[in-house]
């Protein structure tokens, strides 16, 4: 039987609708719309497209977009000062520094300078530490999107065997903490994993985030498993995931396509994180 295809576009639209409704409720209480500051350094065309999409999504959700576009030659110190200003700015609830940064600027240093309360990408060491400890904080958008997709497909991770392929700070590691927090038994694979196929076949929830086109074949999937494909690989045949979709859908119980699966969730969860950060402002305000 062919797997249910999880429609990331539809789930993302639902999340964006929820965010819009929440923004309507929040704005009068804040006395302003929630605000997301985007910082695009230099003129990398791919980064420019990503940032434009994020800004458009903000406007559509009623979130104010505050944009900074310093030149690629900006000294690291000046960029750190810009981040410090945004940390202090009352109208800014979330700060997103688009990565990668040009050579010569230390991405880790710049990201670490973002106030954890405004860290809507969830990439600061503080946010990562809170997540690893199972404490509340802002969570990276793509892993949060994966959890939302599981929820939408009525897949409760509790007690299940979950396998993640990939251990990056952006996807694999935060997802490990989220799935563990949701009471799954989690295994994380990487390039040194000895028998990837065997480990993957254990998974009731399999998340592929390796950035290797069609790494996961149908023979690596446990019948009936939920398969979430985070991979986005540009090939001669266009955009493909880490999962060999057509054969895999004959074995899996539910599966995300590429494109149209995890991709649309990332921006939706950025908006959700911005609203979460704005709610935090109200919680900190004296009654
Ligand atoms: P990354 O930093 O390159 O990490 C890739 C991970 O996969 C590493 O941990 C690596 O292991 C592991 N890996 C690579 N080849 C492997 C193999 N043959 N077998 C087992 N593990 C292997 O990538 P990332 O930033 O996490 O992104 C992963 C993919 O997700 C990329 O395709 C990226 O474009 C996509 N992505 C999509 C979205 C979205 O919105 N849809 C968002 C973020 C990322 P080692 O640690 O041992 O090197």
mmCIF file of N, CA and C and ligand atoms in Angstrom, residues 142 165-172 189-193 196 208-212 215 229-233 242 262-264 266, ligand 1:
data_model
loop_
_atom_site.group_PDB
_atom_site.id
_atom_site.type_symbol
_atom_site.label_atom_id
_atom_site.label_comp_id
_atom_site.label_asym_id
_atom_site.label_seq_id
_atom_site.Cartn_x
_atom_site.Cartn_y
_atom_site.Cartn_z
ATOM 1 N N UNK A 142 13.656 24.511 11.574
ATOM 2 C CA UNK A 142 13.428 23.283 10.791
ATOM 3 C C UNK A 142 13.077 22.096 11.702
ATOM 4 N N UNK A 165 19.165 10.810 10.653
ATOM 5 C CA UNK A 165 20.420 10.707 9.890
ATOM 6 C C UNK A 165 20.946 12.133 9.721
ATOM 7 N N UNK A 166 22.026 12.444 10.424
ATOM 8 C CA UNK A 166 22.589 13.801 10.416
ATOM 9 C C UNK A 166 22.674 14.332 11.838
ATOM 10 N N UNK A 167 23.789 14.987 12.153
ATOM 11 C CA UNK A 167 23.996 15.469 13.524
ATOM 12 C C UNK A 167 24.407 16.938 13.553
ATOM 13 N N UNK A 168 23.900 17.742 12.596
ATOM 14 C CA UNK A 168 24.295 19.158 12.576
ATOM 15 C C UNK A 168 23.614 19.922 13.707
ATOM 16 N N UNK A 169 24.207 21.079 14.027
ATOM 17 C CA UNK A 169 23.599 21.950 15.045
ATOM 18 C C UNK A 169 22.289 22.546 14.563
ATOM 19 N N UNK A 170 22.133 22.600 13.235
ATOM 20 C CA UNK A 170 20.939 23.211 12.648
ATOM 21 C C UNK A 170 19.751 22.248 12.678
ATOM 22 N N UNK A 171 20.007 20.965 12.430
ATOM 23 C CA UNK A 171 18.890 20.024 12.296
ATOM 24 C C UNK A 171 19.012 18.822 13.251
ATOM 25 N N UNK A 172 20.021 17.971 13.019
ATOM 26 C CA UNK A 172 20.086 16.683 13.723
ATOM 27 C C UNK A 172 20.088 16.799 15.241
ATOM 28 N N UNK A 189 22.416 9.091 13.569
ATOM 29 C CA UNK A 189 23.437 8.535 12.667
ATOM 30 C C UNK A 189 24.211 9.680 12.008
ATOM 31 N N UNK A 190 25.396 9.326 11.510
ATOM 32 C CA UNK A 190 26.251 10.313 10.849
ATOM 33 C C UNK A 190 27.162 9.591 9.880
ATOM 34 N N UNK A 191 28.153 10.309 9.355
ATOM 35 C CA UNK A 191 28.954 9.712 8.285
ATOM 36 C C UNK A 191 29.807 8.530 8.765
ATOM 37 N N UNK A 192 29.995 8.407 10.075
ATOM 38 C CA UNK A 192 30.800 7.281 10.586
ATOM 39 C C UNK A 192 29.929 6.119 11.067
ATOM 40 N N UNK A 193 28.631 6.242 10.940
ATOM 41 C CA UNK A 193 27.754 5.146 11.373
ATOM 42 C C UNK A 193 28.086 3.906 10.547
ATOM 43 N N UNK A 196 24.388 1.918 8.268
ATOM 44 C CA UNK A 196 23.286 2.887 8.259
ATOM 45 C C UNK A 196 21.956 2.209 7.950
ATOM 46 N N UNK A 208 15.578 12.044 7.706
ATOM 47 C CA UNK A 208 16.794 12.114 6.899
ATOM 48 C C UNK A 208 17.221 13.568 6.781
ATOM 49 N N UNK A 209 18.407 13.877 7.299
ATOM 50 C CA UNK A 209 18.933 15.250 7.236
ATOM 51 C C UNK A 209 20.431 15.182 7.012
ATOM 52 N N UNK A 210 20.830 14.559 5.904
ATOM 53 C CA UNK A 210 22.247 14.355 5.606
ATOM 54 C C UNK A 210 22.714 15.244 4.460
ATOM 55 N N UNK A 211 21.784 15.690 3.617
ATOM 56 C CA UNK A 211 22.178 16.470 2.446
ATOM 57 C C UNK A 211 22.858 15.606 1.398
ATOM 58 N N UNK A 212 22.384 14.354 1.268
ATOM 59 C CA UNK A 212 22.906 13.417 0.261
ATOM 60 C C UNK A 212 21.735 12.905 -0.569
ATOM 61 N N UNK A 215 19.988 9.144 -0.461
ATOM 62 C CA UNK A 215 20.795 8.270 0.407
ATOM 63 C C UNK A 215 19.942 7.133 0.988
ATOM 64 N N UNK A 229 11.709 13.789 5.332
ATOM 65 C CA UNK A 229 12.892 14.071 4.512
ATOM 66 C C UNK A 229 13.235 15.558 4.593
ATOM 67 N N UNK A 230 14.293 15.863 5.320
ATOM 68 C CA UNK A 230 14.707 17.265 5.477
ATOM 69 C C UNK A 230 15.617 17.686 4.316
ATOM 70 N N UNK A 231 16.246 16.710 3.669
ATOM 71 C CA UNK A 231 17.243 17.000 2.645
ATOM 72 C C UNK A 231 16.715 17.856 1.504
ATOM 73 N N UNK A 232 17.521 18.816 1.107
ATOM 74 C CA UNK A 232 17.195 19.565 -0.107
ATOM 75 C C UNK A 232 18.476 19.618 -0.927
ATOM 76 N N UNK A 233 18.500 18.843 -1.984
ATOM 77 C CA UNK A 233 19.703 18.730 -2.808
ATOM 78 C C UNK A 233 19.388 19.171 -4.232
ATOM 79 N N UNK A 242 16.746 13.515 0.534
ATOM 80 C CA UNK A 242 17.708 12.472 0.920
ATOM 81 C C UNK A 242 17.075 11.086 0.802
ATOM 82 N N UNK A 262 9.127 19.376 4.321
ATOM 83 C CA UNK A 262 9.716 20.149 5.423
ATOM 84 C C UNK A 262 9.964 21.608 5.019
ATOM 85 N N UNK A 263 10.350 21.818 3.752
ATOM 86 C CA UNK A 263 10.730 23.158 3.278
ATOM 87 C C UNK A 263 9.773 24.261 3.718
ATOM 88 N N UNK A 264 8.485 24.173 3.373
ATOM 89 C CA UNK A 264 7.566 25.258 3.733
ATOM 90 C C UNK A 264 7.408 25.467 5.241
ATOM 91 N N UNK A 266 9.752 25.627 7.501
ATOM 92 C CA UNK A 266 10.820 26.375 8.158
ATOM 93 C C UNK A 266 10.427 27.845 8.354
HETATM 94 P P1 LIG B 1 25.219 19.388 7.355
HETATM 95 O O1 LIG B 1 25.607 20.403 8.346
HETATM 96 O O2 LIG B 1 26.039 19.195 6.128
HETATM 97 O O3 LIG B 1 25.131 17.988 8.125
HETATM 98 C C1 LIG B 1 24.929 16.799 7.443
HETATM 99 C C2 LIG B 1 24.955 15.650 8.409
HETATM 100 O O4 LIG B 1 24.708 14.446 7.699
HETATM 101 C C3 LIG B 1 26.294 15.473 9.112
HETATM 102 O O5 LIG B 1 26.089 15.169 10.475
HETATM 103 C C4 LIG B 1 26.935 14.297 8.371
HETATM 104 O O6 LIG B 1 27.743 13.477 9.202
HETATM 105 C C5 LIG B 1 25.711 13.505 7.976
HETATM 106 N N1 LIG B 1 25.978 12.703 6.776
HETATM 107 C C6 LIG B 1 26.477 13.133 5.586
HETATM 108 N N2 LIG B 1 26.600 12.099 4.729
HETATM 109 C C7 LIG B 1 26.178 11.015 5.393
HETATM 110 C C8 LIG B 1 26.076 9.641 5.051
HETATM 111 N N3 LIG B 1 26.455 9.188 3.835
HETATM 112 N N4 LIG B 1 25.607 8.779 5.972
HETATM 113 C C9 LIG B 1 25.236 9.210 7.194
HETATM 114 N N5 LIG B 1 25.301 10.500 7.574
HETATM 115 C C10 LIG B 1 25.775 11.380 6.684
HETATM 116 O O7 LIG B 1 23.741 19.619 6.830
HETATM 117 P P2 LIG B 1 22.451 20.320 7.528
HETATM 118 O O8 LIG B 1 22.632 21.776 7.587
HETATM 119 O O9 LIG B 1 22.068 19.571 8.753
HETATM 120 O O10 LIG B 1 21.384 20.008 6.407
HETATM 121 C C11 LIG B 1 21.042 18.689 6.033
HETATM 122 C C12 LIG B 1 20.139 18.731 4.814
HETATM 123 O O11 LIG B 1 18.936 19.377 5.171
HETATM 124 C C13 LIG B 1 20.712 19.540 3.636
HETATM 125 O O12 LIG B 1 20.261 18.934 2.435
HETATM 126 C C14 LIG B 1 20.065 20.878 3.790
HETATM 127 O O13 LIG B 1 19.935 21.577 2.569
HETATM 128 C C15 LIG B 1 18.714 20.478 4.316
HETATM 129 N N6 LIG B 1 18.032 21.521 5.093
HETATM 130 C C16 LIG B 1 16.775 21.827 4.715
HETATM 131 C C17 LIG B 1 16.056 22.768 5.413
HETATM 132 C C18 LIG B 1 14.664 23.063 5.004
HETATM 133 O O14 LIG B 1 14.132 24.095 5.327
HETATM 134 N N7 LIG B 1 14.018 22.160 4.285
HETATM 135 C C19 LIG B 1 16.632 23.438 6.488
HETATM 136 C C20 LIG B 1 17.931 23.092 6.885
HETATM 137 C C21 LIG B 1 18.624 22.117 6.178
HETATM 138 P P3 LIG B 1 29.117 14.020 9.905
HETATM 139 O O15 LIG B 1 28.669 14.858 11.062
HETATM 140 O O16 LIG B 1 29.792 12.774 10.322
HETATM 141 O O17 LIG B 1 29.842 14.798 8.851
#
